[in-house]
mmCIF file of C-alpha atoms in Angstrom:
data_model
loop_
_atom_site.group_PDB
_atom_site.id
_atom_site.type_symbol
_atom_site.label_atom_id
_atom_site.label_comp_id
_atom_site.label_asym_id
_atom_site.label_seq_id
_atom_site.Cartn_x
_atom_site.Cartn_y
_atom_site.Cartn_z
ATOM 1 C CA UNK A 1 -22.137 -0.470 -12.169
ATOM 2 C CA UNK A 2 -20.245 -3.353 -13.748
ATOM 3 C CA UNK A 3 -16.543 -2.731 -14.257
ATOM 4 C CA UNK A 4 -13.950 -4.286 -16.538
ATOM 5 C CA UNK A 5 -12.411 -7.386 -14.914
ATOM 6 C CA UNK A 6 -9.793 -8.462 -17.424
ATOM 7 C CA UNK A 7 -6.707 -10.291 -16.033
ATOM 8 C CA UNK A 8 -4.025 -8.310 -14.182
ATOM 9 C CA UNK A 9 -0.355 -9.301 -13.955
ATOM 10 C CA UNK A 10 0.756 -10.153 -10.410
ATOM 11 C CA UNK A 11 4.388 -9.734 -9.294
ATOM 12 C CA UNK A 12 6.032 -10.411 -5.909
ATOM 13 C CA UNK A 13 9.570 -9.201 -5.139
ATOM 14 C CA UNK A 14 11.448 -10.701 -2.179
ATOM 15 C CA UNK A 15 13.922 -8.786 -0.021
ATOM 16 C CA UNK A 16 13.809 -5.003 0.349
ATOM 17 C CA UNK A 17 13.377 -2.730 -2.642
ATOM 18 C CA UNK A 18 14.876 0.768 -2.668
ATOM 19 C CA UNK A 19 12.132 3.365 -2.899
ATOM 20 C CA UNK A 20 13.602 5.365 -5.837
ATOM 21 C CA UNK A 21 13.916 2.150 -7.858
ATOM 22 C CA UNK A 22 10.263 1.316 -7.190
ATOM 23 C CA UNK A 23 9.080 4.774 -8.197
ATOM 24 C CA UNK A 24 11.127 4.712 -11.408
ATOM 25 C CA UNK A 25 9.652 1.335 -12.304
ATOM 26 C CA UNK A 26 6.085 2.484 -11.587
ATOM 27 C CA UNK A 27 6.509 5.670 -13.618
ATOM 28 C CA UNK A 28 7.703 3.680 -16.619
ATOM 29 C CA UNK A 29 5.129 0.903 -16.264
ATOM 30 C CA UNK A 30 2.222 3.338 -15.900
ATOM 31 C CA UNK A 31 3.279 5.086 -19.107
ATOM 32 C CA UNK A 32 3.552 1.736 -20.895
ATOM 33 C CA UNK A 33 0.112 0.671 -19.679
ATOM 34 C CA UNK A 34 -1.345 3.945 -20.907
ATOM 35 C CA UNK A 35 0.233 3.368 -24.306
ATOM 36 C CA UNK A 36 -1.031 -0.210 -24.460
ATOM 37 C CA UNK A 37 2.522 -1.560 -24.510
ATOM 38 C CA UNK A 38 2.426 -3.490 -21.211
ATOM 39 C CA UNK A 39 -0.321 -5.151 -19.139
ATOM 40 C CA UNK A 40 -1.700 -3.793 -15.893
ATOM 41 C CA UNK A 41 0.220 -4.888 -12.812
ATOM 42 C CA UNK A 42 -0.042 -5.346 -9.060
ATOM 43 C CA UNK A 43 3.426 -5.420 -7.485
ATOM 44 C CA UNK A 44 3.961 -6.702 -3.921
ATOM 45 C CA UNK A 45 7.192 -5.775 -2.117
ATOM 46 C CA UNK A 46 8.830 -4.411 1.044
ATOM 47 C CA UNK A 47 10.942 -1.286 1.516
ATOM 48 C CA UNK A 48 13.804 -0.472 3.905
ATOM 49 C CA UNK A 49 12.773 1.991 6.670
ATOM 50 C CA UNK A 50 11.769 5.347 5.202
ATOM 51 C CA UNK A 51 9.156 8.077 5.256
ATOM 52 C CA UNK A 52 7.248 9.320 2.226
ATOM 53 C CA UNK A 53 5.595 12.730 1.923
ATOM 54 C CA UNK A 54 2.454 12.986 -0.192
ATOM 55 C CA UNK A 55 1.137 16.103 -1.860
ATOM 56 C CA UNK A 56 -0.651 17.229 1.336
ATOM 57 C CA UNK A 57 2.268 16.595 3.728
ATOM 58 C CA UNK A 58 3.035 19.209 6.410
ATOM 59 C CA UNK A 59 6.616 19.852 7.499
ATOM 60 C CA UNK A 60 5.452 20.048 11.125
ATOM 61 C CA UNK A 61 4.332 16.392 10.975
ATOM 62 C CA UNK A 62 7.933 15.218 10.545
ATOM 63 C CA UNK A 63 8.839 14.841 14.219
ATOM 64 C CA UNK A 64 12.314 13.311 13.753
ATOM 65 C CA UNK A 65 13.762 14.641 10.472
ATOM 66 C CA UNK A 66 17.036 12.701 10.673
ATOM 67 C CA UNK A 67 15.673 9.320 11.675
ATOM 68 C CA UNK A 68 15.029 7.792 8.237
ATOM 69 C CA UNK A 69 15.262 9.058 4.647
ATOM 70 C CA UNK A 70 12.292 11.173 3.558
ATOM 71 C CA UNK A 71 11.088 10.938 -0.042
ATOM 72 C CA UNK A 72 8.711 13.433 -1.589
ATOM 73 C CA UNK A 73 6.248 11.633 -3.796
ATOM 74 C CA UNK A 74 3.454 12.602 -6.142
ATOM 75 C CA UNK A 75 0.824 10.388 -4.521
ATOM 76 C CA UNK A 76 -2.045 11.868 -2.564
ATOM 77 C CA UNK A 77 -1.978 12.049 1.229
ATOM 78 C CA UNK A 78 0.480 13.173 3.879
ATOM 79 C CA UNK A 79 3.433 11.555 5.657
ATOM 80 C CA UNK A 80 3.593 7.818 6.035
ATOM 81 C CA UNK A 81 6.115 5.147 6.980
ATOM 82 C CA UNK A 82 7.330 2.156 4.981
ATOM 83 C CA UNK A 83 9.632 -0.558 6.251
ATOM 84 C CA UNK A 84 10.366 -4.253 6.701
ATOM 85 C CA UNK A 85 7.381 -6.285 7.851
ATOM 86 C CA UNK A 86 4.952 -4.103 5.925
ATOM 87 C CA UNK A 87 3.406 -5.410 2.723
ATOM 88 C CA UNK A 88 3.359 -2.799 -0.021
ATOM 89 C CA UNK A 89 1.017 -3.310 -2.971
ATOM 90 C CA UNK A 90 1.676 -0.974 -5.873
ATOM 91 C CA UNK A 91 -1.360 -0.949 -8.141
ATOM 92 C CA UNK A 92 -0.921 0.007 -11.795
ATOM 93 C CA UNK A 93 -4.356 -0.166 -13.420
ATOM 94 C CA UNK A 94 -6.037 1.537 -16.360
ATOM 95 C CA UNK A 95 -8.748 3.430 -14.500
ATOM 96 C CA UNK A 96 -10.278 4.737 -17.729
ATOM 97 C CA UNK A 97 -11.019 1.273 -19.013
ATOM 98 C CA UNK A 98 -11.463 -0.640 -15.783
ATOM 99 C CA UNK A 99 -13.584 1.911 -13.878
ATOM 100 C CA UNK A 100 -14.764 4.191 -16.695
ATOM 101 C CA UNK A 101 -12.568 6.901 -15.144
ATOM 102 C CA UNK A 102 -14.462 6.831 -11.821
ATOM 103 C CA UNK A 103 -11.682 7.493 -9.295
ATOM 104 C CA UNK A 104 -13.998 7.262 -6.276
ATOM 105 C CA UNK A 105 -15.128 3.818 -7.375
ATOM 106 C CA UNK A 106 -11.481 2.805 -7.736
ATOM 107 C CA UNK A 107 -10.585 4.005 -4.223
ATOM 108 C CA UNK A 108 -13.652 2.260 -2.811
ATOM 109 C CA UNK A 109 -12.556 -0.959 -4.525
ATOM 110 C CA UNK A 110 -9.079 -0.629 -2.972
ATOM 111 C CA UNK A 111 -10.651 -0.205 0.479
ATOM 112 C CA UNK A 112 -12.926 -3.190 -0.083
ATOM 113 C CA UNK A 113 -9.904 -5.228 -1.204
ATOM 114 C CA UNK A 114 -8.038 -4.493 2.036
ATOM 115 C CA UNK A 115 -11.072 -5.148 4.220
ATOM 116 C CA UNK A 116 -11.737 -8.491 2.521
ATOM 117 C CA UNK A 117 -8.101 -9.569 2.849
ATOM 118 C CA UNK A 118 -8.060 -8.617 6.527
ATOM 119 C CA UNK A 119 -11.285 -10.565 7.123
ATOM 120 C CA UNK A 120 -9.593 -13.601 5.566
ATOM 121 C CA UNK A 121 -6.834 -13.123 8.167
ATOM 122 C CA UNK A 122 -9.299 -12.854 11.060
ATOM 123 C CA UNK A 123 -9.272 -9.064 11.480
ATOM 124 C CA UNK A 124 -12.229 -6.724 11.055
ATOM 125 C CA UNK A 125 -11.062 -3.692 9.077
ATOM 126 C CA UNK A 126 -13.250 -0.635 8.686
ATOM 127 C CA UNK A 127 -13.209 2.714 6.917
ATOM 128 C CA UNK A 128 -13.996 6.012 8.621
ATOM 129 C CA UNK A 129 -15.476 9.158 7.116
ATOM 130 C CA UNK A 130 -12.794 11.802 6.757
ATOM 131 C CA UNK A 131 -9.942 9.389 7.543
ATOM 132 C CA UNK A 132 -8.110 7.680 4.698
ATOM 133 C CA UNK A 133 -7.047 4.071 5.103
ATOM 134 C CA UNK A 134 -8.363 1.043 6.973
ATOM 135 C CA UNK A 135 -8.879 1.040 10.729
ATOM 136 C CA UNK A 136 -9.288 -1.526 13.500
ATOM 137 C CA UNK A 137 -11.286 -0.989 16.691
ATOM 138 C CA UNK A 138 -8.989 -2.224 19.467
ATOM 139 C CA UNK A 139 -10.972 -1.222 22.584
ATOM 140 C CA UNK A 140 -7.650 -0.877 24.397
ATOM 141 C CA UNK A 141 -8.508 2.486 25.949
ATOM 142 C CA UNK A 142 -12.275 2.420 25.701
ATOM 143 C CA UNK A 143 -14.934 1.469 23.158
ATOM 144 C CA UNK A 144 -13.897 4.194 20.671
ATOM 145 C CA UNK A 145 -10.193 3.380 20.545
ATOM 146 C CA UNK A 146 -9.109 2.755 16.961
ATOM 147 C CA UNK A 147 -5.806 2.234 15.209
ATOM 148 C CA UNK A 148 -4.773 2.327 11.565
ATOM 149 C CA UNK A 149 -3.615 -0.935 10.045
ATOM 150 C CA UNK A 150 -3.411 -0.004 6.360
ATOM 151 C CA UNK A 151 -2.743 3.178 4.393
ATOM 152 C CA UNK A 152 -3.793 4.247 0.900
ATOM 153 C CA UNK A 153 -2.039 6.697 -1.377
ATOM 154 C CA UNK A 154 -2.508 6.748 -5.134
ATOM 155 C CA UNK A 155 -1.617 8.853 -8.129
ATOM 156 C CA UNK A 156 -3.353 8.777 -11.484
ATOM 157 C CA UNK A 157 -1.624 9.990 -14.626
ATOM 158 C CA UNK A 158 -3.361 9.911 -18.015
ATOM 159 C CA UNK A 159 -5.936 7.533 -16.583
ATOM 160 C CA UNK A 160 -3.467 5.000 -15.130
ATOM 161 C CA UNK A 161 -2.912 4.529 -11.394
ATOM 162 C CA UNK A 162 0.333 3.939 -9.551
ATOM 163 C CA UNK A 163 1.513 3.895 -5.920
ATOM 164 C CA UNK A 164 -1.152 2.054 -3.917
ATOM 165 C CA UNK A 165 -1.449 0.696 -0.388
ATOM 166 C CA UNK A 166 0.517 -0.593 2.595
ATOM 167 C CA UNK A 167 -0.616 -3.191 5.118
ATOM 168 C CA UNK A 168 1.137 -3.579 8.454
ATOM 169 C CA UNK A 169 1.984 -7.238 8.934
ATOM 170 C CA UNK A 170 4.770 -7.157 11.551
ATOM 171 C CA UNK A 171 6.747 -3.897 11.194
ATOM 172 C CA UNK A 172 8.544 -2.101 14.022
ATOM 173 C CA UNK A 173 5.698 0.198 15.088
ATOM 174 C CA UNK A 174 8.135 2.437 16.982
ATOM 175 C CA UNK A 175 9.316 3.657 13.578
ATOM 176 C CA UNK A 176 6.041 5.558 13.243
ATOM 177 C CA UNK A 177 7.077 7.794 16.144
ATOM 178 C CA UNK A 178 9.151 9.946 13.786
ATOM 179 C CA UNK A 179 6.050 11.294 12.022
ATOM 180 C CA UNK A 180 2.396 12.114 12.521
ATOM 181 C CA UNK A 181 1.087 9.276 10.325
ATOM 182 C CA UNK A 182 -1.164 10.645 7.592
ATOM 183 C CA UNK A 183 -1.502 13.855 9.627
ATOM 184 C CA UNK A 184 -3.706 12.180 12.261
ATOM 185 C CA UNK A 185 -2.240 12.604 15.729
ATOM 186 C CA UNK A 186 -5.175 11.407 17.832
ATOM 187 C CA UNK A 187 -5.115 7.782 16.640
ATOM 188 C CA UNK A 188 -2.343 5.208 16.704
ATOM 189 C CA UNK A 189 -1.192 2.489 14.321
ATOM 190 C CA UNK A 190 -1.320 -1.267 14.656
ATOM 191 C CA UNK A 191 -0.351 -4.415 12.757
ATOM 192 C CA UNK A 192 -1.450 -8.006 12.416
ATOM 193 C CA UNK A 193 1.324 -9.016 14.838
ATOM 194 C CA UNK A 194 0.306 -6.280 17.291
ATOM 195 C CA UNK A 195 -3.235 -7.672 17.202
ATOM 196 C CA UNK A 196 -1.966 -11.175 17.950
ATOM 197 C CA UNK A 197 -2.425 -12.525 14.410
ATOM 198 C CA UNK A 198 0.592 -14.695 13.582
ATOM 199 C CA UNK A 199 0.369 -14.284 9.815
ATOM 200 C CA UNK A 200 3.434 -14.665 7.621
ATOM 201 C CA UNK A 201 4.025 -12.428 4.613
ATOM 202 C CA UNK A 202 3.081 -15.391 2.432
ATOM 203 C CA UNK A 203 -0.208 -15.753 4.316
ATOM 204 C CA UNK A 204 -0.896 -12.076 3.674
ATOM 205 C CA UNK A 205 -0.018 -12.381 -0.004
ATOM 206 C CA UNK A 206 -2.435 -15.284 -0.400
ATOM 207 C CA UNK A 207 -5.216 -13.310 1.295
ATOM 208 C CA UNK A 208 -4.492 -10.214 -0.806
ATOM 209 C CA UNK A 209 -4.543 -12.170 -4.036
ATOM 210 C CA UNK A 210 -7.747 -14.014 -3.181
ATOM 211 C CA UNK A 211 -9.536 -10.790 -2.234
ATOM 212 C CA UNK A 212 -8.184 -8.920 -5.262
ATOM 213 C CA UNK A 213 -9.506 -11.553 -7.646
ATOM 214 C CA UNK A 214 -12.943 -11.402 -6.018
ATOM 215 C CA UNK A 215 -13.182 -7.620 -6.422
ATOM 216 C CA UNK A 216 -11.056 -6.769 -9.473
ATOM 217 C CA UNK A 217 -11.011 -10.006 -11.445
ATOM 218 C CA UNK A 218 -8.418 -12.692 -12.259
ATOM 219 C CA UNK A 219 -4.656 -12.336 -11.947
ATOM 220 C CA UNK A 220 -1.799 -14.043 -13.699
ATOM 221 C CA UNK A 221 1.708 -14.540 -12.418
ATOM 222 C CA UNK A 222 4.204 -12.465 -14.356
ATOM 223 C CA UNK A 223 7.404 -13.934 -15.703
ATOM 224 C CA UNK A 224 9.239 -10.625 -15.342
ATOM 225 C CA UNK A 225 12.653 -10.863 -13.721
ATOM 226 C CA UNK A 226 12.972 -9.101 -10.387
ATOM 227 C CA UNK A 227 16.012 -6.821 -10.437
ATOM 228 C CA UNK A 228 15.105 -4.561 -7.530
ATOM 229 C CA UNK A 229 15.845 -6.225 -4.181
ATOM 230 C CA UNK A 230 19.529 -6.317 -3.248
ATOM 231 C CA UNK A 231 21.637 -7.558 -0.361
ATOM 232 C CA UNK A 232 22.941 -4.037 0.236
ATOM 233 C CA UNK A 233 19.458 -2.656 0.583
ATOM 234 C CA UNK A 234 18.280 -5.620 2.632
ATOM 235 C CA UNK A 235 20.939 -4.973 5.275
ATOM 236 C CA UNK A 236 19.530 -1.496 5.931
ATOM 237 C CA UNK A 237 16.486 -3.025 7.557
ATOM 238 C CA UNK A 238 18.342 -5.359 9.909
#
């Protein structure tokens, strides 16, 4: 099936963005997209260390409740970690128009986007039946050893998506110890740095943009001012 591939605004915010600020922005932008008042948007950013709980999160999966702030969120999925060195891509698209309302096709496109970007960075990402996200076979502890390198968690309201995906570039992987990531205890997490790929955040952004344009269509840089990252927030991650 051919899908709508009209241009999408592309925004990158430097520094660390407070999670509540990001959610408030996404909520407003999604409503504006649905009303036809603002264009669709992909927003790349980083957060200070925190955990988010999706609609399927289990309290028992929070192993260290006081370690980092925990934010309940309306996206799908369970507990996950966000922090410095992880590229967040919040995806605000009109699924009704772009994918004729086919949510599965949208999720598959997000997975394909991540896999293509990872391939551009020299890493083979794969999806697994029954396990959300993108995985890498590491062979560290045998031929079936796999670790998660990217997570997906979306919400769709009135046909418009928000939240999105996170790709581990060079985060502190010990921060994942405070939760059972995505409710899956038997597999670990990894990053580009952990795999020996010396990619900068800019390298990752270039790969993400190139792969996005191949799958979703063209992007255009937005002239919107970035009011989210602050020095106070940035110091939390140091």
